[in-house]
Coordinates of C-alpha atoms and ligand atoms in Angstrom, one line a residue:
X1 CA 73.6 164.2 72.3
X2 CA 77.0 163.2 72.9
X3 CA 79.3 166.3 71.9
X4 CA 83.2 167.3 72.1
X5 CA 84.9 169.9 73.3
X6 CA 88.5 170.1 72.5
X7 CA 91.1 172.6 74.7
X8 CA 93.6 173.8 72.6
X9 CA 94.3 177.7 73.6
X10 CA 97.8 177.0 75.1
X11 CA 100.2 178.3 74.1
X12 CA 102.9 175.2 74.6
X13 CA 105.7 177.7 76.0
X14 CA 107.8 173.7 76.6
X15 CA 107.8 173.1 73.0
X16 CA 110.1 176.4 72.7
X17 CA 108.1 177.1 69.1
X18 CA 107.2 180.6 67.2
X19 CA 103.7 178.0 66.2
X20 CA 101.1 177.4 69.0
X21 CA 101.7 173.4 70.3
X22 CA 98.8 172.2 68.8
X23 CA 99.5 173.0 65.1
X24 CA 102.9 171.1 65.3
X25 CA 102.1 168.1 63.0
X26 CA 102.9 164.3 63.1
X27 CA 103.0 162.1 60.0
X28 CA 101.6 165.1 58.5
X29 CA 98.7 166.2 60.3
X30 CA 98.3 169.0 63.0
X31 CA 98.0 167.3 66.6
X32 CA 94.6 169.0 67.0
X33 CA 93.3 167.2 64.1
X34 CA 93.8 163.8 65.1
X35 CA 92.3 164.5 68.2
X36 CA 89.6 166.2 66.1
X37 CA 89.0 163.1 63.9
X38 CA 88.8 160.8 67.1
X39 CA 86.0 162.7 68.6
X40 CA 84.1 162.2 64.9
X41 CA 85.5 158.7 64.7
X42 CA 83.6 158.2 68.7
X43 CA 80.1 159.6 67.2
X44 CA 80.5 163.1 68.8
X45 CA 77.9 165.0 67.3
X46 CA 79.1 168.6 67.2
X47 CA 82.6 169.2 68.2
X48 CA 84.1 172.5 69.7
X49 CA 87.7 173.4 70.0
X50 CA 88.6 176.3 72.1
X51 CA 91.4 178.4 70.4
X52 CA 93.0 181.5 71.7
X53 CA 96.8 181.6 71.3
X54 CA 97.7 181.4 67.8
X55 CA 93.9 180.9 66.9
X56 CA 94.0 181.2 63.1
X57 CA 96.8 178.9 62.7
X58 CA 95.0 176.3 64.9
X59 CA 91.9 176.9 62.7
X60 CA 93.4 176.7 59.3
X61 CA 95.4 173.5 60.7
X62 CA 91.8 171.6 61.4
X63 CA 90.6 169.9 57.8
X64 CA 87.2 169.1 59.3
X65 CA 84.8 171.3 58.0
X66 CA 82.0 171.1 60.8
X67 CA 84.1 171.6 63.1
X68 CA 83.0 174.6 65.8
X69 CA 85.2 177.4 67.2
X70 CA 85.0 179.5 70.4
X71 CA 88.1 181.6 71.3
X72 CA 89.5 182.0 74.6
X73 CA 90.5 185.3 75.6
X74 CA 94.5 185.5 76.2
X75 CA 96.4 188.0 77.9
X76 CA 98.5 189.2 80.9
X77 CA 95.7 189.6 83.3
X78 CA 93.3 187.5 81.9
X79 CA 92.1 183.8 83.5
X80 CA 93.9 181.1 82.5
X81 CA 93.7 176.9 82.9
X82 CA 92.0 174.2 81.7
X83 CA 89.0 174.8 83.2
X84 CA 88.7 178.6 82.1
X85 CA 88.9 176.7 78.6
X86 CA 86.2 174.6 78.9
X87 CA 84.2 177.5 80.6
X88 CA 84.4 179.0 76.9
X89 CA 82.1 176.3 75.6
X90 CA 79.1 176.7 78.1
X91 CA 76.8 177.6 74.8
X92 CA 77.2 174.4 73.2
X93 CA 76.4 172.2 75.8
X94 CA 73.3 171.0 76.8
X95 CA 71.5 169.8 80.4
X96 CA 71.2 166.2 78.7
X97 CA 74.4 166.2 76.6
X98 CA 77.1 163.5 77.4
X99 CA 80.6 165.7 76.9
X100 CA 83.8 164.3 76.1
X101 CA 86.4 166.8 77.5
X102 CA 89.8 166.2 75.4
X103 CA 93.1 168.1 75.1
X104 CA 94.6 169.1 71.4
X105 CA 98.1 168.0 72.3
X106 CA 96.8 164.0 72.9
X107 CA 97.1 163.0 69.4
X108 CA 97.5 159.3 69.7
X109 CA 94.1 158.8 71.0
X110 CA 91.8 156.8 69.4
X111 CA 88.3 157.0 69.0
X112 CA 87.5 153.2 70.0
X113 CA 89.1 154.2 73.1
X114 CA 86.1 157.5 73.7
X115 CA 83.8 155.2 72.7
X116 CA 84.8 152.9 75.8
X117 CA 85.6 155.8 78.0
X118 CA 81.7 156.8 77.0
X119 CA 80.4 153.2 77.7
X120 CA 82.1 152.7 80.8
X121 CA 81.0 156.3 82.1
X122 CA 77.2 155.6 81.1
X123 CA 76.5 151.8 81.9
X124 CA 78.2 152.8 85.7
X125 CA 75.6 155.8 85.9
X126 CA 78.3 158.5 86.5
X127 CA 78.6 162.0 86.3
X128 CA 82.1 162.7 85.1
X129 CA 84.5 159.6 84.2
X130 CA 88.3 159.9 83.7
X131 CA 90.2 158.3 81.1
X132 CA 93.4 157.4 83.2
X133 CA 96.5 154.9 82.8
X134 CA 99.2 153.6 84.7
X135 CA 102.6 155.4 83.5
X136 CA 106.5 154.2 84.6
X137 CA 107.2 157.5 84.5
X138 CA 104.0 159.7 85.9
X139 CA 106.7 163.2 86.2
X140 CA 104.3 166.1 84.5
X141 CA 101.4 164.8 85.2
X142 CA 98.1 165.3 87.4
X143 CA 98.1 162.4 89.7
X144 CA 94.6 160.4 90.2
X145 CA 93.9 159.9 93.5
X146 CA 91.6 156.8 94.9
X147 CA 90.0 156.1 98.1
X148 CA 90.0 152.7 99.9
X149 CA 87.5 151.5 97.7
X150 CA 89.0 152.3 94.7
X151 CA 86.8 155.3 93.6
X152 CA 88.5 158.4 91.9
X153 CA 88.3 161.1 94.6
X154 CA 90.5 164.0 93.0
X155 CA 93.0 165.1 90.6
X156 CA 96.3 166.6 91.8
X157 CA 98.5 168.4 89.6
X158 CA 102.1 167.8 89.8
X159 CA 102.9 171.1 90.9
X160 CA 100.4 170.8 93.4
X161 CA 100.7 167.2 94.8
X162 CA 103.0 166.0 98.1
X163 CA 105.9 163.9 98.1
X164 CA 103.8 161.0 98.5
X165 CA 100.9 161.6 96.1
X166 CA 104.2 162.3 93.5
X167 CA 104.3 158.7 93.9
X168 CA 101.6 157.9 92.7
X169 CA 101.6 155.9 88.9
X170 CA 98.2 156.7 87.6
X171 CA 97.9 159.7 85.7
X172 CA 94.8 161.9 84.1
X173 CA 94.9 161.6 80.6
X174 CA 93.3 164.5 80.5
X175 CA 90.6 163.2 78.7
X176 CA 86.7 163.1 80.4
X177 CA 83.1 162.5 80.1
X178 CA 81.0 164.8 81.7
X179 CA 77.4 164.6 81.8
X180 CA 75.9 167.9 80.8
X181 CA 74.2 169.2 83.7
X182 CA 76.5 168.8 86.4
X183 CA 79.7 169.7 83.8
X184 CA 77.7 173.1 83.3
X185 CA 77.0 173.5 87.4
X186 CA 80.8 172.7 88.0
X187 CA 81.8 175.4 85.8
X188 CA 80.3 178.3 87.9
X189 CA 82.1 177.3 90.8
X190 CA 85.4 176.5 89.9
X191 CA 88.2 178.4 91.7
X192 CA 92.8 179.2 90.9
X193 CA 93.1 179.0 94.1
X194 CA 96.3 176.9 93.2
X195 CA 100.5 177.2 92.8
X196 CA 99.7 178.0 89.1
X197 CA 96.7 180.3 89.6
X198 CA 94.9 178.3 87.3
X199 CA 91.3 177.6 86.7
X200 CA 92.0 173.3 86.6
X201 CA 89.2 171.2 84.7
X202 CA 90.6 168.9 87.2
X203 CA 88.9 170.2 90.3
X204 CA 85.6 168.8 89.1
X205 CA 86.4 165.5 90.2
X206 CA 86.5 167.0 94.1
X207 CA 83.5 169.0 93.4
X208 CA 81.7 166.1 92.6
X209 CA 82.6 163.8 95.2
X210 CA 82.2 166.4 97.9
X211 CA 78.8 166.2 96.2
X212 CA 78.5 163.3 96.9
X213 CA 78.1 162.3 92.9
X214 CA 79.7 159.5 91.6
X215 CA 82.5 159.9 89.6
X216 CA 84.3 157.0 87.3
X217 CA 87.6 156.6 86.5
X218 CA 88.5 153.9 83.4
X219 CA 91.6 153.1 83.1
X220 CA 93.8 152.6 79.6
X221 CA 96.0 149.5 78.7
X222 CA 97.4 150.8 76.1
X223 CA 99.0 153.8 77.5
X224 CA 100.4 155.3 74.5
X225 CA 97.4 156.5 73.1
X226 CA 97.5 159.3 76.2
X227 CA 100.7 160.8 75.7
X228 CA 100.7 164.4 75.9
X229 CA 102.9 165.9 74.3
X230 CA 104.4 168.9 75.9
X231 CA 107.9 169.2 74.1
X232 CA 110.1 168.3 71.2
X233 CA 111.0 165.4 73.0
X234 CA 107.5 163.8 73.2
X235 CA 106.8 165.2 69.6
X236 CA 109.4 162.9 68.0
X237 CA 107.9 159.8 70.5
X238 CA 104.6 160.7 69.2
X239 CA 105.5 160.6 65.5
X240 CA 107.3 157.2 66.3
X241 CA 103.7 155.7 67.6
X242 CA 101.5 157.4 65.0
X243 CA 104.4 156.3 61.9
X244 CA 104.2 152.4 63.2
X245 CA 100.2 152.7 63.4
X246 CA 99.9 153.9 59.7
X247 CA 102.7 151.7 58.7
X248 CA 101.2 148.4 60.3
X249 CA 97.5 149.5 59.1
X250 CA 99.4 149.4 55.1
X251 CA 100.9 145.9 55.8
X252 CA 97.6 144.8 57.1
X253 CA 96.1 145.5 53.6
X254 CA 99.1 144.1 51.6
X255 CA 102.1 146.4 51.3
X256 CA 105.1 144.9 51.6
X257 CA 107.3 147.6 54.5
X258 CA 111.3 146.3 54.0
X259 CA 112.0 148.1 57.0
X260 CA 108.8 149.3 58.5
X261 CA 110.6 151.2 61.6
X262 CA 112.4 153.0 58.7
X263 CA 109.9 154.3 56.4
X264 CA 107.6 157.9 56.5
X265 CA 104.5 157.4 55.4
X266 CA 102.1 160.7 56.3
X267 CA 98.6 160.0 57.5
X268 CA 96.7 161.2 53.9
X269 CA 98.3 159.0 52.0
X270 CA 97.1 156.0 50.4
X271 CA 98.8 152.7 48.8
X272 CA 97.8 149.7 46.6
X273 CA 98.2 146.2 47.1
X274 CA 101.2 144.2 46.7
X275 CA 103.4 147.7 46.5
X276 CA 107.0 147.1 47.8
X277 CA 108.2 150.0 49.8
X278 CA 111.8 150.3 50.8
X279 CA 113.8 151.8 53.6
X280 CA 113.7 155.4 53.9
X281 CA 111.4 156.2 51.7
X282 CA 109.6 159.6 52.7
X283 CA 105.5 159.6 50.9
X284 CA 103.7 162.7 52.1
X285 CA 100.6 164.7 52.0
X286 CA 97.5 163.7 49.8
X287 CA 100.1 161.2 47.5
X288 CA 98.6 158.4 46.0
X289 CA 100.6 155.3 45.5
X290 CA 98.8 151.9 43.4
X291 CA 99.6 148.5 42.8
X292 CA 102.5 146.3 42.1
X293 CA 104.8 149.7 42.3
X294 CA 108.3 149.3 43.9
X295 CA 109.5 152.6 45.7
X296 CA 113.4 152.5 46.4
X297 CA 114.8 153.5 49.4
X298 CA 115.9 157.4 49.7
X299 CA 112.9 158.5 47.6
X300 CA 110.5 161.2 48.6
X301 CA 106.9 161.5 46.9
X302 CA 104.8 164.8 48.0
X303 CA 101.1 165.4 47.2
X304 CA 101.8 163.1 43.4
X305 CA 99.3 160.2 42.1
X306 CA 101.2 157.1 40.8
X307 CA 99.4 154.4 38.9
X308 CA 100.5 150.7 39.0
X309 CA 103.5 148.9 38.4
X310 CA 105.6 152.2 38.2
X311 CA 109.2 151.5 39.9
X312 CA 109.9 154.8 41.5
X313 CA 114.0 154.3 41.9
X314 CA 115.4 157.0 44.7
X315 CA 113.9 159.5 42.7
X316 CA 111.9 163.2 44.4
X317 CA 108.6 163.4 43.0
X318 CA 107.0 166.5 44.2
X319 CA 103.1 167.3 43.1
X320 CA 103.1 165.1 40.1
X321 CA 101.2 162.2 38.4
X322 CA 103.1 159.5 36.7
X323 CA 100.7 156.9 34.9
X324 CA 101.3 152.8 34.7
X325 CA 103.9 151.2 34.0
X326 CA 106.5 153.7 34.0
X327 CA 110.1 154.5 35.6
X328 CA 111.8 156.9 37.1
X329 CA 115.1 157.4 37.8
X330 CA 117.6 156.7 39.9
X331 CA 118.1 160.4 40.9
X332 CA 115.5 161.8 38.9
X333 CA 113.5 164.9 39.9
X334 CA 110.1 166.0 39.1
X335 CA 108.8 169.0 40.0
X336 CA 105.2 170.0 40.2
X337 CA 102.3 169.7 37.5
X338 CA 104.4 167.2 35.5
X339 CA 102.1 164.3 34.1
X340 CA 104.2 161.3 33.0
X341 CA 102.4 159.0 30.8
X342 CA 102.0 155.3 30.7
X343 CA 105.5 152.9 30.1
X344 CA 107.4 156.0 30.2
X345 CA 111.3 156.0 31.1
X346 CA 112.4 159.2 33.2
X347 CA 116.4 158.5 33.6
X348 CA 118.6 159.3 35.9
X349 CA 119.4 163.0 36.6
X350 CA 116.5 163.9 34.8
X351 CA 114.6 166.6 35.8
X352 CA 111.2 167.6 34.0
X353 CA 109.2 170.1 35.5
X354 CA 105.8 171.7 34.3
X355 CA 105.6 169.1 31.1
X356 CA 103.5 166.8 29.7
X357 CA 105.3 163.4 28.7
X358 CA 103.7 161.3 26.6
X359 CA 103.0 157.1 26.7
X360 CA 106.3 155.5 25.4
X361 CA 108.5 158.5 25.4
X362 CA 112.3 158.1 26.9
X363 CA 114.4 160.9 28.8
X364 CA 117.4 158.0 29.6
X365 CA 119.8 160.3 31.2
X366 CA 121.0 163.7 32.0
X367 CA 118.0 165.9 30.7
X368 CA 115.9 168.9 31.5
X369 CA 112.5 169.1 30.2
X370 CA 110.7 172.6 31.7
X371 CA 107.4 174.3 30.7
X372 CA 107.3 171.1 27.5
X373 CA 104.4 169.0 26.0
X374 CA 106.0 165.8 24.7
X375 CA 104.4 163.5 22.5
X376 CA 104.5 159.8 22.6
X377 CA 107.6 157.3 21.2
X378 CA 109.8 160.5 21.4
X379 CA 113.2 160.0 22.7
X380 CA 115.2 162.5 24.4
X381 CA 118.8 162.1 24.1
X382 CA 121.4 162.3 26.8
X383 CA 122.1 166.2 28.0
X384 CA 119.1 167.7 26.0
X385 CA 118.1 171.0 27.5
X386 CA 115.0 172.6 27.2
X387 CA 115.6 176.3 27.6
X388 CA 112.3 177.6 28.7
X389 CA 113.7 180.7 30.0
X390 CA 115.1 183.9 29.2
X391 CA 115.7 186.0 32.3
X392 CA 112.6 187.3 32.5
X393 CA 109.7 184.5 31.0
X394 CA 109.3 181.3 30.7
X395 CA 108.4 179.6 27.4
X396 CA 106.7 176.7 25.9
X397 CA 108.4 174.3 23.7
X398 CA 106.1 171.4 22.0
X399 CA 108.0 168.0 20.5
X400 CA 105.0 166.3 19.0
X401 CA 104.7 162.1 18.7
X402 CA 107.9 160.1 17.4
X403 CA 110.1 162.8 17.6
X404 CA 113.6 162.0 17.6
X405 CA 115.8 164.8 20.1
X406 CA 119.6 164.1 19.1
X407 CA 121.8 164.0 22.2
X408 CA 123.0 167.3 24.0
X409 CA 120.8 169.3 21.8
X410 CA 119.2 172.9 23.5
X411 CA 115.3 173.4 22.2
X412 CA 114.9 177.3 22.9
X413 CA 111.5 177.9 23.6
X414 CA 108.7 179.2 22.7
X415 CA 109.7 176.4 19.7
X416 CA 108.2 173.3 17.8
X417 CA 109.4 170.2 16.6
X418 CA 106.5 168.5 14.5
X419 CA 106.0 164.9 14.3
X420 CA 109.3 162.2 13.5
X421 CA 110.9 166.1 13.4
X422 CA 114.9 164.3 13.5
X423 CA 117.5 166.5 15.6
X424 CA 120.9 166.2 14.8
X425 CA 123.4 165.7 18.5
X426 CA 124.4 169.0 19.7
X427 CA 121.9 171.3 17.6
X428 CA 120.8 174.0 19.3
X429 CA 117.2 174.7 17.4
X430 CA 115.3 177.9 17.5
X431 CA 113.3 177.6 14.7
X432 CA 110.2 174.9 14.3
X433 CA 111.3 172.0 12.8
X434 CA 108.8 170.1 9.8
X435 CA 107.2 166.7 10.1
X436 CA 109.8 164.3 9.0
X437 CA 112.8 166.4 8.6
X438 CA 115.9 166.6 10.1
X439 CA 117.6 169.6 11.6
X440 CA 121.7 170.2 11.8
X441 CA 122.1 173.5 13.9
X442 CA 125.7 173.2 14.9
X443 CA 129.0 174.3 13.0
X444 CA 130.4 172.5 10.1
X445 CA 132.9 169.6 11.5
X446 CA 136.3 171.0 9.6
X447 CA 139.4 168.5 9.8
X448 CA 142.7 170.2 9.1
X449 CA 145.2 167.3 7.6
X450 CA 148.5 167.1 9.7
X451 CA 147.8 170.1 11.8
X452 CA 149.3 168.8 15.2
X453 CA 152.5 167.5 13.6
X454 CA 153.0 171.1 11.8
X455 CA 152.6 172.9 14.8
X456 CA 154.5 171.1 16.7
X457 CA 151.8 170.5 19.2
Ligands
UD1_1 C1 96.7 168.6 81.9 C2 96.0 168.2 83.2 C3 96.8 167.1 83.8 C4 96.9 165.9 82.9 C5 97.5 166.4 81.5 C6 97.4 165.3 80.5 C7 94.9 170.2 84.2 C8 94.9 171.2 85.2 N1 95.9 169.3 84.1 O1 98.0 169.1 82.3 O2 96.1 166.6 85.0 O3 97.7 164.9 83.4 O4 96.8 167.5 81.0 O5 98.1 165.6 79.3 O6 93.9 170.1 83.4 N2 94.6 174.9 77.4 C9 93.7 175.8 77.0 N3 93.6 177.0 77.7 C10 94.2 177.2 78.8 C11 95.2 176.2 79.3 C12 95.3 175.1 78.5 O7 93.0 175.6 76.0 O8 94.0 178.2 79.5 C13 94.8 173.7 76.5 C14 96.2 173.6 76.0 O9 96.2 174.2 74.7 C15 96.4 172.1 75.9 C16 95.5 171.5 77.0 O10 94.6 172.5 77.3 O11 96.0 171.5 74.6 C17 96.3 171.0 78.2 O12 97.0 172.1 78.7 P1 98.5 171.8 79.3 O13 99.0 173.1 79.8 O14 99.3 171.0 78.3 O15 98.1 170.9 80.6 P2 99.0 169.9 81.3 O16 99.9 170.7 82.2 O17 99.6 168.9 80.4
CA2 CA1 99.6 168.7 78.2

């Protein structure tokens, strides 16, 4: 069986954080999780992530359900390394398993890229196989180190290494395949006798060759898929990578990116066909996006469904559904649980929150429409304010279909207005209003002849 085990106990002390390392999320998703989803995406059949500082974050940051735990005991005096971390796993591997070894702060990696690590290691018969690369800049990392005939004889950390072997450009990724057997005999005999004190995963490649086993090393063209990342620093170069990947995978399938290199786009979300996105444009969590919609730049859509051909214009839609053929804004703001109909208008600076708006209804401008259920063909007049609240509660208010709602008017809820109910600009109503009628609740307009001339105004 070919299984996973995933080291993610660290604390990340480089990323200066109050959140352990791995649970700090690009385009969305916690770095453990991609790495997570790679192992699946590679056939692994039973994956195992070793958790210790921070453990129920990292757990509750993992959305794949069969995914297996084992905790690593942290504290002052207790073992520490890479290879303590594995060590935790020793139950869930088996003599004949094949075991990828990855690290939960690798998120770009893919899993094509295990599944050719996994090729490599089993059509050249080895017992453990390296993912390395070739890095411009190898500082930080453990240094692979070859003999004359090219085989991988050891790891050396940086810490650890001479002058010379600092020179060295090819890095471990980090990333292994182990067969089970000789992964599990390793693990007894593993020593810190190191400048960190450290029990190093690493040292297995020594073991091995001093074995006399053969050990693989395959080595990455695309190097970015083995960043670590470490810091803040490698966090934002990480985002960059995984926000051009999801961006190119959307124009593969016919979205149209203005500015690709300037859009946010979070790894749940999905889009239709022929959509037009542009710059800065921020879509996030579980957000659904269909077809033939146009997104203007500077809006930001969280966890909401859209439906097709709705023109979304610099608007902030936040846990919302808005149905076909509608649009919204500029500067409008929806808040969450409103459902928007079909060919509805949502103006600009209108907020609605909490509401139901039915198909056909316009809110041009300038409106506020909380806890509301709003029939279809109403129209909301400029400055209408739903006053849902009283200091303490919230209220309902219900405008039924073809409703007319005068300009600058105030509906106090918990109120009514019944169908083609007609309100009068500036009426502030607090009483339900019949089907059909109109309703005048302001003060009598009184005009006082010559009144500026007599008082000399
Ligand atoms: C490690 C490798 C290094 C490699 C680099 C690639 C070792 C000794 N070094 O170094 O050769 O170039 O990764 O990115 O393996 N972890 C635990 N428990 C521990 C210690 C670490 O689970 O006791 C986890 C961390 O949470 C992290 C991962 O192991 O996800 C790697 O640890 P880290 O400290 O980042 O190792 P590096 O110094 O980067
Ligand atoms: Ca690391």
């Amino acid at each position: 069986m070919l299984i996973s085990v995933i080291l993610a106990a660290g604390e990340g002390t480089r990323m200066k954080s109050k959140l352990p390392k791995v649970v700090h999320k690009i385009c969305g998703k916690s770095m453990v999780n991609y790495v997570v989803d790679a192992a699946k995406n590679s056939n692994c059949e039973s994956n195992v992530v070793i958790v210790g500082h921070g453990k129920d974050k990292v757990i509750n940051s993992i959305e794949d359900k069969s995914t297996k735990f084992e905790t690593q005991p942290i504290g002052e005096n207790m073992p520490y390394g890479t290879g303590y971390a594995v060590m935790q796993a020793r139950e869930h591997i088996k003599e004949d398993d094949q075991v990828i070894v990855l690290t939960g702060d690798t998120p770009l990696i893919t899993g094509e890229t295990l599944t050719n690590l996994y090729n490599h290691h089993k059509s050249g018969g080895y017992k453990a196989t390296v993912l390395t690369a070739d890095f411009e800049n190898p500082t930080g990392y453990g240094r692979i180190i070859r003999d004359s005939l090219e085989n991988v004889t050891k790891i050396v950390e940086q810490k650890d290494a001479t002058k010379e072997q600092r020179l060295i450009k090819e890095i471990n990724s980090g990333i292994y395949c182990f067969e089970g057997k000789y992964l599990l005999d390793i693990l007894d005999r593993l020593n810190n006798d190191n400048v960190q004190n450290e029990y190093y995963i690493t040292d297995a490649i020594e073991i091995l060759n001093n074995d006399k086993e053969k050990v693989g090393g395959y080595k990455l063209n695309d190097n970015t898929e083995i960043m670590g990342v470490n810091s803040r620093v490698q966090l934002a170069q990480a985002e960059k990578v995984m926000r051009n990947r999801i961006n190119l995978k959307f124009m593969k399938e016919g979205v149209t990116f203005i500015d690709p290199e300037n859009t946010y786009i979070e790894k749940n979300v999905s889009i239709g066909r022929d959509t037009i996105i542009y710059p800065g444009v921020v879509i996030e969590g579980d957000s659904k996006v269909g077809e033939d919609c146009i997104i203007d730049s500077n809006s930001k859509i969280q966890n909401s469904t859209i439906k097709n051909e709705v023109h979304v214009k610099s608007s902030t839609i936040i846990e919302s559904f808005i149905d076909d053929f509608t649009k919204v804004g500029p500067y409008a703001y929806l808040r969450p649980n409103s459902h928007i109909g079909k060919n509805v208008k949502i103006g600009d600076f209108v907020e609605v929150k909490n509401s139901i708006i039915g198909n056909n209804s316009k809110a041009s401008h300038l409106a506020y429409i909380g806890d509301a259920e709003v029939g279809k063909n109403v129209n909301i007049g400029c400055g209408v304010v739903f006053v849902n609240y009283d200091g303490k509660n919230k209220h309902k208010t219900i405008v039924k279909d073809n409703a007319f709602i005068g300009s600058n008017s105030n509906l106090v809820a918990p109120v009514i207005v019944n169908e083609k109910g007609y309100i009068a600009a500036g009426s502030t109503i607090t009483k339900e209003v019949n089907k059909g009628d109109l309703s005048i609740a302001r003060a009598r307009q009184v005009n006082k002849e010559g009144w500026v001339e007599k008082n000399n105004k």
